[in-house]
Short mmCIF file of C-alpha atoms in Angstrom, two decimals:
data_model
loop_
_atom_site.label_atom_id
_atom_site.label_comp_id
_atom_site.label_asym_id
_atom_site.label_seq_id
_atom_site.Cartn_x
_atom_site.Cartn_y
_atom_site.Cartn_z
CA MET A 490 -78.85 165.81 -93.12
CA THR A 491 -81.04 162.82 -92.25
CA THR A 492 -82.17 162.62 -88.62
CA MET A 493 -81.93 159.12 -87.13
CA THR A 494 -84.85 157.86 -85.06
CA HIS A 495 -84.95 155.20 -82.37
CA THR A 496 -86.03 151.78 -83.63
CA PRO A 497 -87.64 149.78 -80.81
CA THR A 498 -88.15 146.61 -82.85
CA ARG A 499 -84.48 146.36 -83.80
CA GLY A 500 -82.55 144.03 -81.47
CA PRO A 501 -78.85 143.67 -80.65
CA GLU A 502 -78.47 140.69 -83.00
CA GLN A 503 -79.71 142.80 -85.91
CA VAL A 504 -77.32 145.63 -84.99
CA LEU A 505 -74.32 143.29 -85.01
CA SER A 506 -75.49 141.80 -88.29
CA GLU A 507 -75.59 145.31 -89.79
CA VAL A 508 -71.98 145.83 -88.71
CA ARG A 509 -70.88 142.50 -90.16
CA LYS A 510 -72.69 142.87 -93.47
CA GLY A 511 -72.16 146.60 -94.05
CA ARG A 512 -69.24 148.55 -95.47
CA MET A 513 -66.37 149.57 -93.21
CA THR A 514 -67.02 153.14 -92.01
CA ARG A 515 -64.39 155.77 -91.21
CA PHE A 516 -64.96 155.13 -87.50
CA GLN A 517 -64.29 151.39 -87.90
CA ILE A 518 -61.15 152.03 -89.95
CA ILE A 519 -59.86 154.45 -87.29
CA THR A 520 -60.54 151.87 -84.54
CA VAL A 521 -58.63 149.18 -86.44
CA THR A 522 -55.81 151.66 -87.07
CA ILE A 523 -55.53 152.49 -83.34
CA ALA A 524 -55.31 148.77 -82.58
CA LEU A 525 -52.62 148.44 -85.26
CA LEU A 526 -50.56 151.23 -83.67
CA LEU A 527 -50.83 149.61 -80.25
CA VAL A 528 -49.53 146.34 -81.68
CA VAL A 529 -46.69 148.28 -83.31
CA LEU A 530 -45.84 149.37 -79.76
CA ASP A 531 -45.95 145.73 -78.61
CA GLY A 532 -43.55 144.72 -81.37
CA PHE A 533 -41.21 147.55 -80.44
CA GLU A 534 -41.24 146.67 -76.73
CA VAL A 535 -40.49 142.98 -77.35
CA GLY A 536 -38.09 143.57 -80.26
CA ILE A 537 -35.91 145.87 -78.16
CA MET A 538 -34.35 142.96 -76.29
CA ALA A 539 -33.18 141.11 -79.40
CA PHE A 540 -31.13 144.15 -80.50
CA ALA A 541 -29.94 145.07 -76.99
CA ALA A 542 -28.96 141.46 -76.17
CA PRO A 543 -25.38 141.49 -77.55
CA GLN A 544 -24.45 144.56 -75.47
CA ILE A 545 -26.31 143.27 -72.40
CA GLN A 546 -24.43 139.97 -72.65
CA GLN A 547 -21.09 141.76 -72.93
CA GLU A 548 -21.78 144.34 -70.22
CA LEU A 549 -23.18 141.88 -67.66
CA GLY A 550 -20.72 139.10 -68.55
CA ILE A 551 -23.34 136.37 -69.00
CA GLY A 552 -23.20 133.26 -71.17
CA PRO A 553 -25.67 132.25 -73.89
CA ASP A 554 -27.53 129.98 -71.45
CA VAL A 555 -28.34 132.89 -69.08
CA LEU A 556 -29.05 135.18 -72.03
CA GLY A 557 -31.68 132.68 -73.15
CA TYR A 558 -33.61 133.36 -69.93
CA VAL A 559 -33.34 137.12 -70.48
CA LEU A 560 -34.67 136.75 -74.03
CA SER A 561 -37.52 134.49 -72.89
CA ALA A 562 -38.63 136.60 -69.93
CA SER A 563 -41.02 138.81 -71.88
CA LEU A 564 -42.35 135.75 -73.74
CA PHE A 565 -43.20 134.09 -70.43
CA GLY A 566 -44.98 137.26 -69.31
CA MET A 567 -46.85 137.43 -72.61
CA ALA A 568 -47.99 133.84 -72.18
CA ALA A 569 -49.25 134.46 -68.65
CA GLY A 570 -50.92 137.72 -69.70
CA SER A 571 -52.71 136.06 -72.61
CA ILE A 572 -53.97 133.14 -70.49
CA VAL A 573 -54.83 134.93 -67.23
CA LEU A 574 -55.48 138.57 -68.12
CA ALA A 575 -56.87 138.60 -71.69
CA PRO A 576 -60.03 136.61 -70.74
CA LEU A 577 -60.93 139.42 -68.31
CA ALA A 578 -61.92 141.46 -71.37
CA ASP A 579 -64.97 139.21 -71.83
CA ARG A 580 -66.10 140.37 -68.36
CA MET A 581 -64.77 143.95 -67.94
CA GLY A 582 -64.64 145.16 -71.54
CA ARG A 583 -62.02 145.45 -74.29
CA ARG A 584 -61.29 149.16 -73.71
CA ARG A 585 -60.82 148.98 -69.94
CA LEU A 586 -58.49 145.99 -70.16
CA THR A 587 -56.41 147.62 -72.90
CA LEU A 588 -55.88 150.74 -70.77
CA ALA A 589 -54.95 148.63 -67.73
CA MET A 590 -52.43 146.62 -69.77
CA LEU A 591 -50.82 149.80 -71.11
CA VAL A 592 -50.27 150.95 -67.52
CA VAL A 593 -48.54 147.62 -66.78
CA ILE A 594 -46.31 148.04 -69.87
CA VAL A 595 -45.27 151.54 -68.81
CA ILE A 596 -44.33 150.26 -65.34
CA GLY A 597 -42.41 147.26 -66.70
CA MET A 598 -40.43 149.32 -69.21
CA ALA A 599 -39.59 152.08 -66.71
CA PHE A 600 -38.23 149.65 -64.12
CA THR A 601 -36.25 147.75 -66.78
CA VAL A 602 -34.23 150.93 -67.31
CA ILE A 603 -33.03 150.91 -63.68
CA ALA A 604 -32.77 147.13 -63.20
CA PRO A 605 -29.66 146.58 -61.02
CA SER A 606 -29.05 142.90 -61.89
CA VAL A 607 -29.85 140.11 -64.34
CA GLY A 608 -32.57 138.83 -61.99
CA ALA A 609 -34.26 142.24 -61.83
CA LEU A 610 -33.95 142.59 -65.59
CA ILE A 611 -35.75 139.27 -66.08
CA LEU A 612 -38.45 140.24 -63.55
CA TRP A 613 -39.34 143.53 -65.24
CA ARG A 614 -39.29 141.95 -68.69
CA ILE A 615 -41.85 139.46 -67.36
CA VAL A 616 -44.00 142.35 -66.10
CA THR A 617 -43.77 144.09 -69.49
CA GLY A 618 -44.75 140.83 -71.19
CA LEU A 619 -47.80 140.51 -68.92
CA GLY A 620 -49.15 143.79 -70.26
CA ILE A 621 -48.34 142.94 -73.87
CA GLY A 622 -49.90 139.46 -73.66
CA GLY A 623 -53.07 140.73 -72.03
CA MET A 624 -53.45 143.47 -74.62
CA MET A 625 -52.66 141.66 -77.88
CA ALA A 626 -55.34 138.96 -77.68
CA ASN A 627 -57.87 141.57 -76.56
CA LEU A 628 -57.09 143.89 -79.47
CA ASN A 629 -57.30 140.95 -81.88
CA ALA A 630 -60.89 140.37 -80.74
CA LEU A 631 -61.69 144.09 -80.99
CA VAL A 632 -60.44 144.28 -84.59
CA ALA A 633 -62.49 141.19 -85.51
CA GLU A 634 -65.62 142.72 -83.98
CA TYR A 635 -65.30 146.11 -85.69
CA SER A 636 -64.55 144.60 -89.11
CA SER A 637 -67.12 143.61 -91.71
CA ASP A 638 -67.40 140.00 -92.83
CA ALA A 639 -65.92 140.92 -96.20
CA ARG A 640 -62.84 142.59 -94.71
CA ARG A 641 -62.31 140.78 -91.38
CA THR A 642 -59.52 138.43 -92.44
CA THR A 643 -57.77 141.24 -94.31
CA ALA A 644 -58.12 143.66 -91.39
CA ILE A 645 -56.69 141.18 -88.89
CA ALA A 646 -53.81 140.29 -91.21
CA ILE A 647 -52.94 143.99 -91.52
CA TYR A 648 -53.30 144.32 -87.74
CA ALA A 649 -50.85 141.43 -87.31
CA ALA A 650 -48.32 143.42 -89.35
CA GLY A 651 -48.06 145.82 -86.43
CA TYR A 652 -45.84 143.46 -84.46
CA PRO A 653 -43.06 143.06 -87.07
CA ILE A 654 -43.37 146.76 -87.92
CA GLY A 655 -42.65 147.57 -84.28
CA ALA A 656 -39.74 145.14 -84.15
CA THR A 657 -38.35 146.64 -87.36
CA VAL A 658 -38.59 150.15 -85.92
CA ALA A 659 -36.75 148.88 -82.83
CA GLY A 660 -33.96 147.63 -85.09
CA PHE A 661 -33.63 150.92 -86.95
CA VAL A 662 -33.69 152.93 -83.71
CA SER A 663 -31.12 150.64 -82.08
CA ARG A 664 -28.49 151.19 -84.79
CA PRO A 665 -27.66 154.77 -83.77
CA LEU A 666 -28.98 154.69 -80.20
CA ILE A 667 -27.24 151.68 -78.62
CA PRO A 668 -23.67 152.39 -79.84
CA GLN A 669 -23.91 156.01 -78.66
CA PHE A 670 -26.04 155.84 -75.50
CA GLY A 671 -26.07 152.16 -74.50
CA TRP A 672 -28.82 149.58 -74.25
CA HIS A 673 -30.66 151.48 -71.49
CA SER A 674 -31.57 154.19 -74.01
CA MET A 675 -33.80 151.77 -75.93
CA PHE A 676 -35.89 151.07 -72.85
CA ILE A 677 -36.18 154.78 -72.05
CA ALA A 678 -37.57 155.28 -75.57
CA GLY A 679 -39.93 152.34 -75.03
CA THR A 680 -41.22 153.82 -71.77
CA VAL A 681 -41.99 157.17 -73.42
CA LEU A 682 -43.76 155.50 -76.36
CA ALA A 683 -45.88 153.35 -74.02
CA ALA A 684 -46.94 156.42 -72.02
CA VAL A 685 -47.96 158.25 -75.22
CA ALA A 686 -49.90 155.17 -76.39
CA LEU A 687 -51.75 155.06 -73.06
CA LEU A 688 -52.92 158.65 -73.47
CA ALA A 689 -53.92 158.07 -77.12
CA ALA A 690 -55.89 154.90 -76.31
CA TRP A 691 -57.66 156.61 -73.41
CA ALA A 692 -58.78 159.39 -75.76
CA LEU A 693 -59.62 157.42 -78.92
CA LEU A 694 -60.20 153.70 -78.35
CA PRO A 695 -63.92 152.73 -78.22
CA GLU A 696 -65.51 149.89 -76.28
CA SER A 697 -66.55 146.74 -78.13
CA LEU A 698 -70.15 146.79 -79.39
CA HIS A 699 -70.30 143.04 -78.82
CA TYR A 700 -69.36 143.56 -75.17
CA LEU A 701 -71.88 146.40 -74.66
CA LEU A 702 -74.72 144.46 -76.27
CA GLY A 703 -73.79 141.11 -74.75
CA ARG A 704 -72.85 142.01 -71.17
CA ARG A 705 -74.98 145.20 -70.90
CA PRO A 706 -72.86 147.02 -68.29
CA ALA A 707 -74.07 150.24 -66.69
CA GLY A 708 -74.57 152.95 -69.32
CA ALA A 709 -74.45 150.42 -72.15
CA LEU A 710 -77.36 151.95 -74.10
CA GLU A 711 -75.86 155.44 -74.16
CA LYS A 712 -72.41 154.14 -75.11
CA THR A 713 -73.89 151.86 -77.77
CA ASN A 714 -75.90 154.64 -79.37
CA ALA A 715 -72.89 156.96 -79.37
CA ILE A 716 -70.90 154.31 -81.28
CA LEU A 717 -73.79 153.55 -83.65
CA GLY A 718 -74.08 157.25 -84.44
CA ARG A 719 -70.41 157.36 -85.44
CA MET A 720 -71.00 154.34 -87.69
CA ASN A 721 -74.05 155.99 -89.36
CA LEU A 722 -76.41 153.36 -87.92
CA ALA A 723 -79.78 154.05 -86.27
CA PRO A 724 -79.72 154.07 -82.45
CA LEU A 725 -81.63 151.68 -80.17
CA SER A 726 -84.41 152.70 -77.80
CA GLU A 727 -83.64 150.01 -75.23
CA LEU A 728 -81.46 147.03 -74.42
CA PRO A 729 -82.31 143.76 -72.67
CA GLU A 730 -81.48 143.79 -68.97
CA GLN A 731 -77.86 143.17 -68.04
CA VAL A 732 -76.86 139.78 -66.60
CA PRO A 733 -78.63 139.52 -63.20
CA ALA A 734 -76.47 139.49 -60.09
CA GLY A 735 -75.40 135.96 -59.20
CA GLN A 736 -75.61 134.69 -62.78
CA GLU A 737 -72.16 135.84 -63.92
CA ASN A 738 -70.67 132.42 -63.08
CA THR A 739 -73.22 130.76 -65.36
CA ALA A 740 -72.11 133.02 -68.20
CA ASP A 741 -68.45 132.23 -67.49
CA LYS A 742 -69.18 128.50 -67.50
CA GLY A 743 -70.78 128.98 -70.91
CA ILE A 744 -67.55 130.51 -72.19
CA LEU A 745 -65.48 127.60 -70.90
CA ARG A 746 -67.97 125.12 -72.33
CA GLU A 747 -67.77 126.71 -75.78
CA VAL A 748 -63.95 126.71 -75.86
CA LEU A 749 -63.32 123.30 -74.28
CA THR A 750 -66.14 120.99 -75.43
CA PRO A 751 -67.07 119.47 -78.82
CA PRO A 752 -67.48 120.48 -81.55
CA THR A 753 -65.25 123.50 -80.85
CA LEU A 754 -62.71 121.54 -78.77
CA ARG A 755 -61.11 119.94 -81.82
CA LEU A 756 -60.60 123.36 -83.41
CA THR A 757 -59.29 124.77 -80.13
CA LEU A 758 -56.66 122.02 -79.90
CA ALA A 759 -55.64 122.55 -83.52
CA LEU A 760 -55.18 126.28 -82.83
CA TRP A 761 -53.12 125.57 -79.70
CA ILE A 762 -50.82 123.03 -81.37
CA GLY A 763 -50.37 124.92 -84.62
CA TYR A 764 -49.86 128.35 -83.11
CA GLY A 765 -47.62 127.07 -80.31
CA LEU A 766 -45.19 125.32 -82.64
CA LEU A 767 -45.19 128.27 -85.04
CA VAL A 768 -44.37 130.94 -82.46
CA ALA A 769 -41.71 128.73 -80.87
CA SER A 770 -39.94 128.71 -84.23
CA TYR A 771 -40.65 132.39 -84.83
CA TYR A 772 -39.31 133.61 -81.48
CA PHE A 773 -36.25 131.38 -81.69
CA ALA A 774 -35.31 133.06 -84.96
CA ASN A 775 -36.31 136.60 -83.95
CA THR A 776 -34.52 136.58 -80.61
CA TRP A 777 -31.35 134.72 -81.60
CA ILE A 778 -30.58 135.75 -85.21
CA PRO A 779 -28.94 139.12 -84.35
CA THR A 780 -26.79 137.55 -81.61
CA ILE A 781 -25.86 134.45 -83.65
CA LEU A 782 -24.79 136.44 -86.70
CA THR A 783 -22.92 138.94 -84.55
CA GLN A 784 -20.92 136.12 -82.95
CA VAL A 785 -20.33 134.24 -86.21
CA SER A 786 -19.25 137.30 -88.21
CA GLY A 787 -17.81 139.49 -85.45
CA ASP A 788 -19.86 142.38 -86.91
CA PRO A 789 -22.69 143.68 -84.64
CA GLN A 790 -24.13 145.69 -87.55
CA LEU A 791 -24.57 142.51 -89.62
CA GLY A 792 -26.61 140.90 -86.87
CA THR A 793 -28.80 144.00 -86.59
CA THR A 794 -29.20 144.15 -90.38
CA MET A 795 -30.32 140.53 -90.47
CA GLY A 796 -32.80 141.13 -87.65
CA ILE A 797 -34.23 144.15 -89.45
CA GLY A 798 -34.44 142.19 -92.71
CA ALA A 799 -36.38 139.33 -91.11
CA ASN A 800 -38.82 141.78 -89.52
CA LEU A 801 -39.27 143.70 -92.77
CA GLY A 802 -40.06 140.38 -94.38
CA GLY A 803 -42.64 139.85 -91.63
CA VAL A 804 -44.34 143.14 -92.48
CA LEU A 805 -44.50 142.15 -96.14
CA GLY A 806 -45.81 138.71 -95.18
CA CYS A 807 -48.74 140.18 -93.26
CA PHE A 808 -49.71 142.46 -96.14
CA LEU A 809 -49.37 139.63 -98.66
CA PHE A 810 -51.62 137.44 -96.51
CA ALA A 811 -54.09 140.34 -96.19
CA GLY A 812 -54.18 140.81 -99.97
CA LEU A 813 -54.58 137.12 -100.74
CA ALA A 814 -57.29 136.75 -98.08
CA VAL A 815 -59.54 139.04 -100.11
CA ARG A 816 -59.81 136.27 -102.73
CA PHE A 817 -58.88 133.04 -100.96
CA SER A 818 -59.88 131.25 -97.75
CA GLY A 819 -57.79 132.30 -94.75
CA ARG A 820 -57.74 128.71 -93.49
CA ARG A 821 -56.35 127.38 -96.76
CA LEU A 822 -53.73 130.11 -96.95
CA LEU A 823 -52.64 129.31 -93.40
CA PHE A 824 -51.65 125.68 -93.85
CA LEU A 825 -49.91 126.38 -97.18
CA THR A 826 -47.89 129.19 -95.57
CA LEU A 827 -46.80 126.93 -92.69
CA PHE A 828 -45.48 124.21 -95.00
CA ALA A 829 -43.60 126.85 -97.01
CA ALA A 830 -42.12 128.23 -93.76
CA ALA A 831 -40.86 124.76 -92.83
CA ALA A 832 -39.08 124.58 -96.18
CA ALA A 833 -37.59 128.06 -95.62
CA TYR A 834 -36.11 127.06 -92.23
CA LEU A 835 -34.59 123.95 -93.78
CA LEU A 836 -33.07 125.98 -96.61
CA PHE A 837 -31.74 128.64 -94.21
CA GLY A 838 -29.90 126.01 -92.22
CA LEU A 839 -28.36 124.54 -95.37
CA ILE A 840 -27.01 127.86 -96.74
CA PHE A 841 -26.31 129.56 -93.39
CA SER A 842 -22.57 130.02 -94.06
CA ILE A 843 -23.19 131.90 -97.35
CA VAL A 844 -24.03 135.24 -95.71
CA PRO A 845 -25.55 137.18 -98.68
CA VAL A 846 -27.80 134.23 -99.57
CA ALA A 847 -28.66 133.65 -95.90
CA ILE A 848 -29.81 137.27 -95.57
CA ALA A 849 -32.12 136.84 -98.58
CA VAL A 850 -33.52 133.55 -97.26
CA GLY A 851 -33.87 135.11 -93.80
CA PHE A 852 -36.05 137.78 -95.37
CA VAL A 853 -38.26 135.09 -96.95
CA LEU A 854 -38.31 133.25 -93.63
CA GLY A 855 -39.66 136.42 -92.00
CA VAL A 856 -42.30 136.77 -94.73
CA LEU A 857 -43.64 133.25 -94.24
CA THR A 858 -43.57 132.89 -90.45
CA THR A 859 -45.20 136.25 -89.78
CA ALA A 860 -47.79 135.66 -92.51
CA ALA A 861 -48.65 132.41 -90.72
CA ILE A 862 -49.04 134.25 -87.41
CA ALA A 863 -51.36 136.69 -89.18
CA GLY A 864 -53.25 133.66 -90.45
CA PHE A 865 -53.82 132.30 -86.95
CA TYR A 866 -54.94 135.73 -85.75
CA ALA A 867 -57.41 135.86 -88.65
CA VAL A 868 -58.74 132.32 -88.27
CA ALA A 869 -59.09 132.18 -84.46
CA PRO A 870 -61.92 134.77 -84.20
CA THR A 871 -63.97 132.74 -86.69
CA VAL A 872 -63.88 129.72 -84.36
CA TYR A 873 -65.56 131.42 -81.35
CA THR A 874 -68.65 133.55 -80.72
CA PHE A 875 -68.22 137.01 -79.17
CA GLN A 876 -68.92 135.69 -75.64
CA ALA A 877 -65.81 133.50 -75.75
CA ARG A 878 -63.69 135.31 -78.32
CA ALA A 879 -61.18 137.05 -76.03
CA THR A 880 -60.89 133.88 -73.93
CA GLY A 881 -60.39 131.61 -76.95
CA ILE A 882 -57.87 133.89 -78.63
CA GLY A 883 -56.12 134.66 -75.34
CA TRP A 884 -55.65 131.01 -74.50
CA MET A 885 -54.38 130.24 -78.01
CA ILE A 886 -51.80 133.03 -77.80
CA GLY A 887 -50.96 132.29 -74.16
CA LEU A 888 -50.49 128.55 -74.49
CA GLY A 889 -48.62 129.09 -77.73
CA ARG A 890 -46.26 131.46 -76.00
CA LEU A 891 -45.75 129.04 -73.12
CA VAL A 892 -44.32 126.67 -75.72
CA SER A 893 -42.32 129.51 -77.30
CA VAL A 894 -40.79 130.52 -73.95
CA ALA A 895 -38.73 127.34 -73.96
CA ALA A 896 -37.32 127.90 -77.46
CA PRO A 897 -34.77 130.69 -76.76
CA ILE A 898 -33.73 129.00 -73.49
CA ILE A 899 -33.20 125.58 -75.08
CA VAL A 900 -31.34 127.16 -77.98
CA GLY A 901 -29.11 128.99 -75.49
CA TYR A 902 -28.08 125.68 -73.92
CA ILE A 903 -27.64 124.05 -77.36
CA LEU A 904 -25.33 126.84 -78.53
CA ALA A 905 -23.43 126.74 -75.20
CA MET A 906 -22.69 123.06 -75.96
CA GLY A 907 -20.99 124.13 -79.19
CA ILE A 908 -23.61 122.81 -81.63
CA ALA A 909 -23.62 124.69 -84.95
CA PRO A 910 -26.46 127.25 -85.27
CA GLU A 911 -27.42 126.04 -88.75
CA ARG A 912 -28.35 122.62 -87.35
CA VAL A 913 -30.80 124.33 -84.98
CA PHE A 914 -32.57 126.02 -87.89
CA ILE A 915 -32.87 122.70 -89.72
CA GLY A 916 -34.36 121.13 -86.59
CA PHE A 917 -37.05 123.81 -86.30
CA ALA A 918 -38.42 122.86 -89.73
CA ILE A 919 -40.05 119.83 -88.06
CA PRO A 920 -42.38 121.69 -85.64
CA LEU A 921 -43.38 124.03 -88.48
CA ALA A 922 -44.42 121.04 -90.59
CA ILE A 923 -46.49 119.68 -87.67
CA ALA A 924 -48.08 123.13 -87.29
CA GLY A 925 -49.03 122.91 -90.96
CA LEU A 926 -50.83 119.62 -90.35
CA ALA A 927 -52.73 121.15 -87.41
CA ALA A 928 -53.78 124.08 -89.61
CA LEU A 929 -54.88 121.66 -92.31
CA SER A 930 -57.36 120.13 -89.84
CA LEU A 931 -58.99 123.55 -89.41
CA LEU A 932 -60.43 123.27 -92.91
CA VAL A 933 -63.15 121.02 -91.49
CA GLY A 934 -65.15 122.88 -88.84
CA ARG A 935 -67.78 125.51 -88.21
CA THR A 936 -67.07 129.24 -87.96
CA ALA A 937 -68.41 131.76 -85.48
CA THR A 938 -70.52 133.33 -88.21
CA ASP A 939 -72.34 130.02 -88.59
CA MET A 940 -73.55 130.55 -85.02
CA ALA A 941 -75.26 133.46 -83.31
CA ASP A 942 -72.73 136.28 -83.07
#
């Protein structure tokens, strides 16, 4: 066995370059897998409400307009968590923030179970969303940082599959659980899963090398060398001094400057517009399809089947994007996928009344929209350096979700007015086409690997 020796002349930049240019080690694959499982949890926790919604509406005696607020509550929390909490990872570390967000999710899910009213239900779904939003953008950055250049887009696309996988699992679990034990049982299951995930992350999730080498917190050298050893890389003998006291604000201003000033500003705006319009369309379909089909057909199982089918399509879409990204540019795949998704929404609205065909098109719709979300997750880390990565990704996801919050609510009011659901799907093809144009503009612009990472 070869004994590694300290290498004093080797700096942090060279270490990060070795990670980017080298092969993915077992340790890196395990780290990405842990992140994937945590996002599966996120998808489960959010997806629960779509499948519980028909029974909640019936039990609480609420109309589609009020149900829209219930469905959007977690999305609002996710938006706030992504904007306000995710950027904290650039200051306190990816691991610490992830553990804190898991605690928030456990609390939100547990109190949802005993929510005594619609208002309390909305409140605790917002709290749950805060934890999910803060964690998802942070994990996206962690996956990007532990992936090699050759596999980064593929790894993030696979990571993005975790969300629809979780939502699909929620659908399968809801079929036997809700009819027998009621909608509360789903949130009890979610609470238990979140608690298990918290323990697993505490035991297995590593800190970001980029954070340790960039921020140099207390004990950074020891933690860095422990991680390097598990990646079969030579340890360091020393690190530059951590940011001196009083200069943290200067570092934070540098992050804001990178995200919000040229030349990155144009790319930031394209990410915000494209992702926001995409997830508005995605969450409209994901939250309302089970309820709409249940009401149209009178068969709750049909609505659940359609919801499961769309989410299964989403899983396939992420893996297809991951496979294609090995050979083709992620940015090019993204804008093509968005234009195809716009066409799928238009087609779904036109054949909505033909149920067997609608189910097939709904599956394709899930493939394309979730593949596009995977595309944004893969492209966003290439826009920012590690100092601003969690902030940049968090703001993209957060601002996008702020737009998406309105979609289920607006649709609730539209349906309450008696407008046919198929016309809503046709209307959502327009924002998807605009999102495609925003993604097209991303083809011209620098990447984070063009700069010092």
